[in-house]
Every structure is written in C-alpha cells, then in structure tokens.
Amino acid sequence: MEQDSGPEGVRRALGRLLEAVLASRGEANAVFDILAVLQSEDHEETQEAVRACSRLFGALLERGELFVGQLPSEDSVMAGSQGATRKYKVWMRHRYRSCLNRLQELLVHPSFEVKELALSTFMKFVQLEGAHPLEKPKWDGYYLFPRQLLKAVVEGLLSPEDDCSLLLARFREYLEHDDIRYHTMQAATDTVGRVTDRHPEVPLTFWNNAFTLLSSVSLPRQERGISSFYVKHGELPRTWKVVHLKEHRKAFQGMWLGFLKHKLPLSLYKKVLVIMHDSILPHLAQPSLMIDFLTRAYDVGGAISLLALNGLFILIHQHNLEYPDFYRKLYGLLDPSVFHVKYRARFFHLADLFLSSSHLPAYLVAAFAKRLSRLALTAPPEALLMVLPFICDLLRRHPACRVLVHRPLGPELDADPYDPEEEDPAKSRALESSLWELQALQRHYHPEVSQAASVINQALSVPEVSIAPLLELTAFEVFERDLKKKGQGSVPLEFIPARGLLGQQDDFCAQHFTLS
Amino acid sequence: MGKARPAAARKRGAVAPAGAQGGRARPNPNPFEVKVNRQKFPVLGRKARHAVGQPGVSRARAVHKRTQTLLKEYKERDKSNVFTDKRYGEYSSTMSPEEKMMKRFALEQQRQHEKKSIYNLNEDEELTHYGQSLADIEKHNDIVDSDSDTEERGTLSAELTAAHFGGGGGLLHKKTPQQQGEEGGKPRSRRELIEELIAKSKQEKRERQAQREGALELTEKLDQDWKEIQTLLAHRTPKSENKDKKERPKPDAYDMMVRELGFEMKAQPSDRMKSEEELAKEEQERLQQLEAARLRRMHGEDEGSEARKPKHLSADDLNDGFVLDKDDRRLLSYMDGKMSIEEEQSREAGDGESEEEQGEDLSEEDPENSSDPDGHSDLESDMDSEEDCGWPSGEPRQAPGEGTTSIGHRAREAARNQLPYTFAAPESYEELKSLLSGRTREEQLVVVERIQTCNHPSLAVGNKAKLEKLFGFLLEYIGDLATDDPPNLQVIDKLVVQLYNLCQMFPDSASDSIKFVLRDAMHEMEGAVEARGRAAFPGLDVLVYLKIAGMLFPTSDLRHPVVTPALVCMSQLLTKCPVLSLQDVVKGLFVCCVFLDYVSLSRRFIPELVNFLLGILYIASPNKRGRSYTLVHPFRASGKNSELLVVSDEEDKATWQRRGLSLHWACGLKAQNKTEANHTRLSCLAVCLALVKGCAQFYSSLPSFYAIVRPLRALLMEHLAGRGHPPELQELCQSALANLEEPEPRCRPLVCAKSKPEPLKLFTPRLVKVLEFGRKQGSSKEEQERRRLIHKHKREFKGAVREIRRDNQFLARMQLSETLERDAERKRKVKQLFNSLATQEGEWKALKRKKFKK
C-alpha cells in the first residue's frame, strides 16, 4: 500500500481503499488499513487518513450501515448467530468508535492543521449522527442529539495540558448554532466538574481554556433568536428544551456557577470580572446567584475589587442587593494605585455613579473628597485632570461639604484634623478639615492642572461638570494637546546662555552628574 | 398703472401738499369743502389725525391724477410706438425750471469738453485742485495784487518750465501755423469743420490771453513808473525798499526744498563710546527686563509677548534675531571685566572673514596664523566667548575637560589650521554626518562653527532656511552621539552651545524640531505602553533632548509650547517606566534632576517626582518594616527589584566615596564589577537623598507639605534606623530629614475669594418704550418690530386694494362715458341722416307736388 511514499501516494492509496470499502462489504477489512494510517506519525498522512475516515463513515452513516442502538460487545456478536448484515453493522460501528477515539486523541495533536481537521470531522459526524441517530428514540418525537460525541469534543477542547485558544476560536463558529451551544454548555459544566474532581491542583492551562470556551458562549437576547440549528430537523416540538431561551439561560447559569465556584487564579478573576457586567450578568436566569462570587471578589482587594464593583453595582441597582458597608469598602478601595491601574476610567465612572446620590450623608462625601484630594498628591497629570473636576462635582452636589473649601470663620489649626489611616469614613474627621491639597496642586507644574485646582478659589459655580469625557484621558493625549497648542507670538527663549550639557553650576544635574 | 403708486403719491401729497400736480392746498380752504369728523369723546393723549378733511378736493386730486396717468395708459393701450421725452428733468416735479436749465447747460458743457485723445496735452482744460483752478492758485502766489485777472490761468510761465523741465513752452505756439497751413483746399467734412471751429475758438482764447498778458505788463510798467514818481511825491523810502524786495524774483518753494535736501543730514555726531560702567548698567537693566518678562510668564500673565522684541527694528533687519545675538556677545564680554576682548574678538572675526574671502588657499595663511605671538591668548578668548559666553571667569568652570584644557587648546588650534575654511550647509542629515564623522571632537566643533559663519543669514538669502535645517540635523546628530556606545558626551556638551546660538536665531523652527523629537519619543513609549502595559526607560538621547529643551527655553513659564510637553514627557518617564536595573535607576535619577531643574525657579509641584524618589528610597532601604506609606505605580512593594539598591557588603560601604554619577552609566554600562556596582548604588542613593532635600526646600511652602512628604519621612526614618549606611550617607539622610521635619505652618481653613454680591431684586417698574398706542406692548423688540411691519403691510395692502378698486371704477366710468359718447354721436348722426333724408323726402315730395300741381 505504501509503495509510493509521500502524502500524494498515501492519498491515492487511501482513495482506492475507501472506494473498495464503500463498493462492497466484502472489502470491509480495508478499514483497518485506513485506521492504521490514522496512527501515522506524519502530519500529512494523518490528515489524509482523517479525511478518508470522514468520507467513509460519513457515507456509512448516511447509508445507515452502522448499528443503531445499544452497542453490544464485538466478540459476543461475532460469536453469536445473528445475520451477517447485523454482524457487519455491529463490526463497522466498532470501527467507527475506534475511529472516534483516535480522533479525540488527535484533538491534542501538536499540529494545528491536524487538530482543526479533527475538530471539523467531529462536527461533521455530529451533524450526520444528529440526522441519522445511532440511538433508538424512546418515544415518538424524542429529541436525539449526539451528546456523547459533543462531550468528547468539549473534553478534547478543555485540555489541561495544551493551550487550545486557537482551536477554541475555530470552535466558536459552531457555537452560533443554538443546539450546539446548548449542549456545549451542558458538556462544559460536566467537564469542568469532572476535571476539578479528578485533579487536586488544576493547571492554569485548563482554566484558561475553560474561560475561553465559556466566554465565547453568548446567548441571544430574545426568544425569537433561537432558530438556527446545526442538526436540521423538520419541525421543532415545543417540548424540546433546546428551543427555549429559558433553558439556555439555565444551562448558561449552571455553567458559569460551576466554573466560578472553584478557586480561580487571580488573572482569571480579572478576566471574568471584566466581562461580568456585560456578557454574563444579563444572561443569567437568576443574577442574584452571582452575589457570592462578587462579594468574594470585592473582598480580595486591589484591582479585583475595583472590577467587582461593576457587577455589584448592577446587582444593587437592578436586583435589589443589600450590601452592608458598601461605601466603607469603597472608601477603603481608594489608595494611590487607583490612579495608575488600567481600569481607572471604569472605577471613576462607577464612583461617580455611587456618589451621585444626593441622599448620602455629608460626612461620607466629605471623607471621599478629602481622601481623593489626598491621593491626588501622588497622581499623574492626566488623572489629576479627571479627579479635580470630580472632587469639585462632589462639593457641588453636596452643599454641606462646601466647608471643605470655604470656612470663613474657622479657627486656625495646628495640623490637618483628617486622619488618613482611619478606615471608617465617619471617623475620619474629614468635615473638620479643608482641601489644602488642592491648594498645593494649584502650584502643579502642568498649567491645566493648576487651572483645574484653582477652581476652588472662587465660589463654585452651580452646574456640574460631567467627568465622562475626561475618564479616558491618557497622558499621550495631554501631551499631544500641549504640543498642538499655539502660543501667541513667537516662542519665548531662555536668556541665560547655555554653556554645556549639564547646565549651570547650581543645577541639580551639574551637581550630581558628570559626563565622564 | 402700478398698484402702490397712487397710494404713495397720495401719501407724499399729504406730507407736502404743495406738489406740482393736483390742486394746491390753499392756506385757508373753502369752508364749504371742509368736512369735520366729529369725535364722540375726547381721549387724552390721542392725536386726531383725520379730524378735518377736504373730501371734495382730494377726490378731485385723485381724479386728476388718474386722468393724467391711468387714462393716458388706457388710451394708449393698443399703441405700440412710444414717444419718450429725453429732455433732462422734464418730468421731474422736484426741480425748479431754473435748476433744470442749469443742469442742461452743464451737461451740454460736459459733452463739449470731452477730449479727443488722452495724449493731447495741448487741449487746454482747467486743472483744478480742491475745486480751485491750479492756475488760479499759482497766480495768487505770484502776483499779490492783481484782482483783475479772472480768466488767465492754466499755463506755467515759460522760464519756469525752462528751469525745471528743460523747456517745451514752444509747443504751445507751434500749433497755430500748422492749423493755418491746413486751412484752405478741399471741401472739408463735418468733423473737420467742427475741429476747425474748436481750433478757432482756442485761438481766440489764446489771443485774448496774449492781450491780457500785454495788459499786465503794461500795468507793471505803470506801477514802476508810479513808484518812481511816488518817491518824488512822498519820501517814503522804506516802503519803496519793500517794493524793491518784491521786485526780486521770489525763490521758489520747490527750489528751496531741493537745496534743503542737499544740505540736510550730511553727518551727525554719533553717541560717544559708552564707558564700562554704563555698559554694565545697561546690561543689568536688560537682564532685569528679561527677568521681569520671565516672571510675568511664570505667573501666566499673558502680556509679555512683545517683551522680547528688540526695541528698535531697522529697515534692514532680517528678523532673524541677529541683533540680539551680537548684542549678547559684546555686552557679556564686557561683564567679563576684560576690556580687550571685544577688540580681539572683532579682529578674530575679521580674520576669519578675510580668510573666508580668500577661499581655499590656506597653506600660505597657516604659518602666519600659528606664528602669531599672542595666538594662544587669542584662542583662549575665543574659547571663552564660545563656551562661557561671557560668564564671569572667576567662577570655577564645570568639570569636563578641566585637566586637559591646554591640550584641548592645542588640539583645537591644530584643528583650526587643518580644516578648510568654508563649508556648505548640509542639505541632509547624512551630509552632516559625513562632514563630522571621523573627526576629533575639536574638529567637529570647528566644522559646525564654520558652517554657521559661512551661512550666516546676513550673507545670503537662503541661509536662514539652511541654518534652520542645521538645527534639526544637529539635534539628530546629538541623539546619535548619545545612543552610541559609549556615548560621546563631550561633543554633545560643546554642541549644546551651538544649538543655543542657533535657537536664539530661529526660535520657531528650533521649537518645532524639539517638539518633533519629543513626539517621537512619546510615540515610542505610547506604543510600548499599549502593547505591554509598561515601557522601558528610553535611551540616553531622549534624556539629553529633555535636558537640552530645558536649556534652550525658559522652563519657568506657566505655559510654554515646548516646555509643557517636555514636562508631560518626563512625568510619563517617571510613572510608566518600571525600574528594573541599576541603569534604570541612574536614568530615572537623571530625569528627576532635569525635572527639578525645570521647576527650580517656579517651584512648581511635581507629584511624580516625590513618588519616584520614594520608590528609589524604598528599593534602597534594607529592612522594610513599617508600612505607613504606599508605593505608587512603577514601583512594587515586593518582587525581584524591590531590593535593587540595597548594599550589604560592608567593605564596599567603607571604600565608597561620594562622587557625581556618570551619565555613561545610564547607557549600556557593562562589565562593572561587584564593588563598582555597589558604589554606584550608594552614589544613586546619595543623589536621591540630595534630591529629596531639594524637594523639601522647594516645597516647604506648599500648604499640605506635611501630607506630601509623610511617606518620604517615614522611609528616611527607616533608613536612619537601619544604620547600615556609610557615615556620609547618614549625614545626608539626617539633613534631608531635618528639612522634611520643618515645623508645619499652621493650617488656615480655606476661604473662597469673595464674589461680588448679587444685587437684590428691586421692584421698580419695568420701562418699555411705547412704539404705537393701541397695540400690544411688552414683547421683545424683534417681536414688536415684526408686529409693526405686519400692521403696516396690512394697511398698505388695504390701501392698495382700495386704490385698485378706485382705478377700476374710474376706468369703468371712463368706458361708460366713452360708450355714452359714442352712442350719442351715433344717435346724433342717425338723427342727422334722418333729418337729411326727411328733408330730401320733403323736397322730393314738394317737387312731386309741384309736378302734380303743374
């Protein structure tokens, strides 16, 4: 068979075998040859074999030449005295099964082409098996779907060893079909549960794979959206679970809850929280079940807490969640790093939302304003340009807090009464203090910052300034803006002549650096 | 007939009843024609406009007008030819007949005076000035008491023209014989006839003129005679003398002007040489002015835009700042306290120029130059002027090349002599590089210097652009030098002076170039930040650019097109670039130094700097215990770099000596052994502590100084407590801490500036201008105006409709009367016919009867 080497020769040989098997049942043993090539080391040959298998079993499935029903063991059938046709069918079904086993192994093959081909072959079998089920329906109109097959695929995709993100991206195409999505969600729930049971230390790769798969599942927003099916059916009885969005949601919720109940690595926490408010919470059947996860994440601290805020906000706002000490924790979240993290815009957007209520007590708002202005002493200019208007907005919304910038008859103090270490905003004595920090920032080196800080010198004007356009401001935008700004007249010049690279005698550079 | 015209006419009639057509309103109208509209109630303040009217009169006026206009049109309705009367103002009712006549006459005159050719100068036409005849003016000037002449004007006297324009007076008289020659001969066309007529009239005029001149001469002669007699009559000598004076040809104003111009401005005494003290004083004043402008800009008072402009701009100024530059050198060199410098400099410059002029044949010049006895001092002064630009030489010079000055001098001298004297300005960066590459430091400097002198903007037109480009190339070259391994910092150090000079000449293009390199650096960083969330510290070139930007431009300005972006750039360097190695620490500290130098005058607050210093102190502190401070972004509390600057080797600590950090360490300093690395670490810590101290001094006046430096203080305490540092560092630590511990000024609560109290609302009535009674008031001005216009339109519309109706009635009446007339005529004619027939019949019958009778 392999007298002429190379993939071309293999292809031709396989083609011949394939035709022989399909032509007469007598040649059925050639299947072994095909399956043997499937074990080949060479990628090209394996691919050829996969293609051949796909055609072979595809044709057999369509012809109905595979045994339908509970598969008996091969030996018993062969020994038994059933008809030759039945024997053939059972035998062929066993070959089919061994072919599937091999394909599942190929899903973690080092070569991406092979993996992709195996995946598409699997999906083709899924489609054909759905159309020509290998199980007997229990009653009329019973919904048959090759669950086992799909589960095998999902298991292959959620490999604990390999990074399957590319393959998952390929698999995403199939997830557009509602039935595939539904069953994938179920299979994924199972797989995650099984893998975490089996391994005490689940590897990071698995979590990443699982997250990639889970996050690529997106439910339609409306019931009507469920209409595209991978396995074609004539009519869709209402009794099938797969046609109801509610069932989809349940499955979705089960999948995510099953995933999130485990102890996830921190990087994954962030990823989940980033998509939480947008693509997870709206699709859950019962969003309040996320409370546990979110509160836990909120308690972690740092950036994760910031991210959890968003989900929590949705729960509080739309699902009536009562969260004790919410503002206290929010206050605790304010540390110098909030100005430097990636999610600064999101955090301040939410903080703006939380503090927009006019029913908040004055001491709380004052504490926030004072804390923010204290932190502003360490912030870069782009953050300052955002946080200074924010502070001014707080003072505008809460006239009781205006004493922070205007205390005409206040006594002169020895020190700032504000206690930055105090975690409870109520005890921080912010209301007794003044925003001297803003006064210091009026001497900031950037002209716009100092301008923004100088707002407090005058009585605050009434209309609030929305900070929304400032949230996403980056230093590079500030830089470009400064570059483009045209001064009137010519550029002013330094009048002290330069003498050397390090400048004058009393410059810091000249004092501390040498050129040699 | 137009629709609105009668209405308008009526209105005008009402305003000015004494119109041309229509019955003139008599002063006291016929009482039988007057109709009085009786008012039921007198209303106060209402003007009764139509209380009294004369319906009969006005109706008659209307009918009259219609017969004049509408009826005429009606009668001519089927006629196609029109008779137009083009007599001027014939139908204008506003002109009186006299006016009409005047105008017509003027038009006629104008038509006659149209020139045949614009080049015909001889056609005399009156030249006027402000409506007065020029000739007239002249006459008045020349002849004082000649009241008789009214018509003689328009000619310059012959001797005048001869004197000023070289004659040409004969032209006037040549014309006559020519014309006379033309006369006689073939029959002439109409045009010729007219021309002849004109010529004749001109001739007559000329004759009259000649006559008058004759008369004038006679009068003058008479005057003279009279004078002679007068002296005999009455002995009034002074008067006669006076007359005598008048006799002399009066000097012309024009001539006087010419002479004056000739004598004027031959030479003026220049200002005397200023003494040394005066110059020093002037210089001081100039510096004070500049400082004042700087302060103004620092406080952001936008006024100083013209502060930097030189006071006097000569017409030859190329606007390239050349004056300022030159000014600088001279004045500053006087500050040096060396009188001779300026002369020497000028001589040097002169030498250079002559050398340039002589071109490439340098070999002959060389020995002379080198054999110059005071060549060395010459060169030294030259060096001074280049490097120091007149800085007090008493000040100790900066470290670079301190020991090798004399060697440097010699090398430079050699370089001076070996290089060609002229260089073309490079057109591309590669060109500049090829010019400079392979040369020694001194040679490179000389080359750049010579490029500058050879292409000074005052020498040729395109030089300005060339030098502007040179700035960009030099900047690029400096960047290359800084990224070289090892960086060629000495050359950069010298090139900075050239950059400064170029920048003084071309501020705008220089700022553009600097902006360009800064933008490049920022883009690179932005890309890195977006890709990986952090960026590495950039190469030494960016740091050097930042430093240079701070030297070329005033860093204390509130807002400056170059400095503000540079500040943002440095802030980015300090916040986005994590410190991963010792090299990064050196770079970061250099940026800190530059940053602090930028704000050294304005004392502005830099949060990033404090954060960065905190981080450096943190990674240098051996035992981290208390956490009363939080690190911010580029630094992490834990991790592999959290002990980057910790030195544990006691021996290294003992051998360490405080020195300045070398910039070489900032770029690719490899093969440092452990001891050296440890020493560098300690030096970094020393620099950091010094910077902390500097910050403390700068910011001690800030309102929340205590809150700003709290973390620094906590860390310093730790450092001190650790006692792991060499004694010198300990001292530094102590002094920095002492600065930080300055007693906090008492916190005064913030108070907003008092805003102007808003005036109370008063209950005075609002005053509205009443435009029209009986209309709704109290709306806005536009609305009122609109309503007024609508009302007016309505009224006019009604009036127009009424007029049209009346027109129609009038026409119908006319048609009816026409029909009646026609019918009557017909009736009459029929009657007449019948009459004649009846007579005929009667006659016939009578005849018949007669026959029968007969």
Coordinates of N, CA and C in Angstrom, one line a residue, chain A residues 47-102:
Chain A
Q47 N -3.6 13.6 8.2 CA -4.7 14.4 7.7 C -5.4 13.7 6.6
E48 N -4.6 13.0 5.7 CA -5.3 12.3 4.6 C -6.2 11.2 5.2
A49 N -5.7 10.6 6.2 CA -6.4 9.5 6.8 C -7.7 10.0 7.5
V50 N -7.6 11.2 8.1 CA -8.8 11.8 8.8 C -9.8 12.1 7.7
R51 N -9.3 12.6 6.6 CA -10.3 13.0 5.5 C -11.0 11.7 5.0
A52 N -10.2 10.7 4.8 CA -10.7 9.4 4.3 C -11.8 8.9 5.3
C53 N -11.4 8.9 6.6 CA -12.4 8.4 7.6 C -13.7 9.2 7.5
S54 N -13.5 10.5 7.4 CA -14.6 11.4 7.4 C -15.5 11.0 6.2
R55 N -15.0 10.8 5.1 CA -15.8 10.4 3.9 C -16.4 9.0 4.1
L56 N -15.6 8.1 4.6 CA -16.0 6.7 4.8 C -17.2 6.7 5.7
F57 N -17.0 7.1 6.9 CA -18.1 7.0 7.9 C -19.2 7.9 7.7
G58 N -18.9 9.0 7.0 CA -20.0 9.9 6.6 C -20.9 9.2 5.7
A59 N -20.3 8.5 4.7 CA -21.1 7.7 3.7 C -21.9 6.6 4.4
L60 N -21.2 5.9 5.3 CA -21.8 4.8 6.0 C -23.0 5.3 6.9
L61 N -22.8 6.4 7.6 CA -23.9 7.0 8.4 C -25.1 7.3 7.5
E62 N -24.8 7.9 6.4 CA -25.9 8.3 5.5 C -26.6 7.0 5.0
R63 N -25.8 6.0 4.7 CA -26.5 4.8 4.2 C -27.2 4.0 5.3
G64 N -26.9 4.4 6.6 CA -27.5 3.6 7.6 C -26.8 2.2 7.8
E65 N -25.5 2.1 7.5 CA -24.8 0.9 7.6 C -24.1 0.7 8.9
L66 N -24.5 1.6 9.9 CA -23.9 1.4 11.2 C -25.0 0.9 12.1
F67 N -24.6 0.1 13.1 CA -25.6 -0.4 14.0 C -26.3 0.7 14.8
V68 N -27.6 0.6 15.0 CA -28.3 1.6 15.8 C -28.7 0.9 17.1
G69 N -28.5 1.7 18.2 CA -29.0 1.2 19.5 C -27.8 0.9 20.4
Q70 N -28.1 0.3 21.5 CA -27.0 0.0 22.5 C -26.1 -1.0 21.8
L71 N -24.8 -0.6 21.8 CA -23.8 -1.4 21.1 C -23.4 -2.6 21.9
P72 N -23.6 -3.8 21.4 CA -23.1 -5.0 22.1 C -21.7 -5.2 21.9
S73 N -21.0 -6.0 22.7 CA -19.6 -6.2 22.6 C -19.3 -6.9 21.3
E74 N -18.2 -6.7 20.8 CA -17.9 -7.1 19.4 C -17.8 -8.7 19.4
D75 N -17.2 -9.2 20.5 CA -16.9 -10.7 20.5 C -18.3 -11.4 20.5
S76 N -19.1 -10.9 21.4 CA -20.4 -11.7 21.5 C -21.2 -11.7 20.2
V77 N -21.1 -10.6 19.5 CA -21.9 -10.6 18.3 C -21.2 -11.5 17.2
M78 N -19.9 -11.4 17.2 CA -19.2 -12.2 16.2 C -19.5 -13.7 16.5
A79 N -19.5 -14.0 17.7 CA -19.7 -15.4 18.1 C -21.1 -15.8 17.9
G80 N -22.0 -14.9 18.1 CA -23.4 -15.3 18.0 C -23.8 -15.6 16.6
S81 N -25.1 -16.0 16.5 CA -25.5 -16.5 15.2 C -26.5 -15.5 14.6
Q82 N -26.3 -14.2 14.8 CA -27.2 -13.3 14.1 C -26.9 -13.3 12.6
G83 N -27.7 -12.5 11.9 CA -27.4 -12.4 10.5 C -26.1 -11.7 10.1
A84 N -25.7 -11.9 8.9 CA -24.4 -11.3 8.5 C -24.4 -9.8 8.5
T85 N -25.6 -9.3 8.1 CA -25.8 -7.9 8.0 C -25.6 -7.2 9.3
R86 N -26.3 -7.8 10.3 CA -26.2 -7.3 11.7 C -24.7 -7.4 12.1
K87 N -24.1 -8.5 11.9 CA -22.7 -8.7 12.3 C -21.9 -7.5 11.7
Y88 N -22.1 -7.3 10.4 CA -21.3 -6.3 9.7 C -21.5 -4.9 10.3
K89 N -22.8 -4.7 10.6 CA -23.1 -3.3 11.1 C -22.5 -3.1 12.5
V90 N -22.6 -4.2 13.3 CA -22.0 -4.0 14.6 C -20.5 -3.9 14.5
W91 N -19.9 -4.6 13.6 CA -18.5 -4.6 13.4 C -18.0 -3.2 13.0
M92 N -18.8 -2.7 12.0 CA -18.5 -1.4 11.5 C -18.7 -0.3 12.5
R93 N -19.7 -0.5 13.4 CA -19.9 0.5 14.4 C -18.7 0.5 15.4
H94 N -18.2 -0.6 15.6 CA -17.0 -0.7 16.5 C -15.8 0.0 15.9
R95 N -15.7 -0.2 14.5 CA -14.6 0.6 13.8 C -14.8 2.1 14.0
Y96 N -16.1 2.4 13.8 CA -16.4 3.9 13.9 C -16.0 4.4 15.3
R97 N -16.3 3.6 16.3 CA -15.9 4.0 17.6 C -14.4 4.2 17.8
S98 N -13.7 3.2 17.3 CA -12.3 3.3 17.4 C -11.7 4.5 16.7
C99 N -12.4 4.8 15.5 CA -12.0 6.0 14.7 C -12.2 7.2 15.6
L100 N -13.4 7.3 16.3 CA -13.7 8.5 17.1 C -12.7 8.6 18.2
N101 N -12.3 7.5 18.8 CA -11.3 7.5 19.9 C -10.0 8.1 19.4
R102 N -9.7 7.7 18.2 CA -8.4 8.2 17.7 C -8.5 9.7 17.4

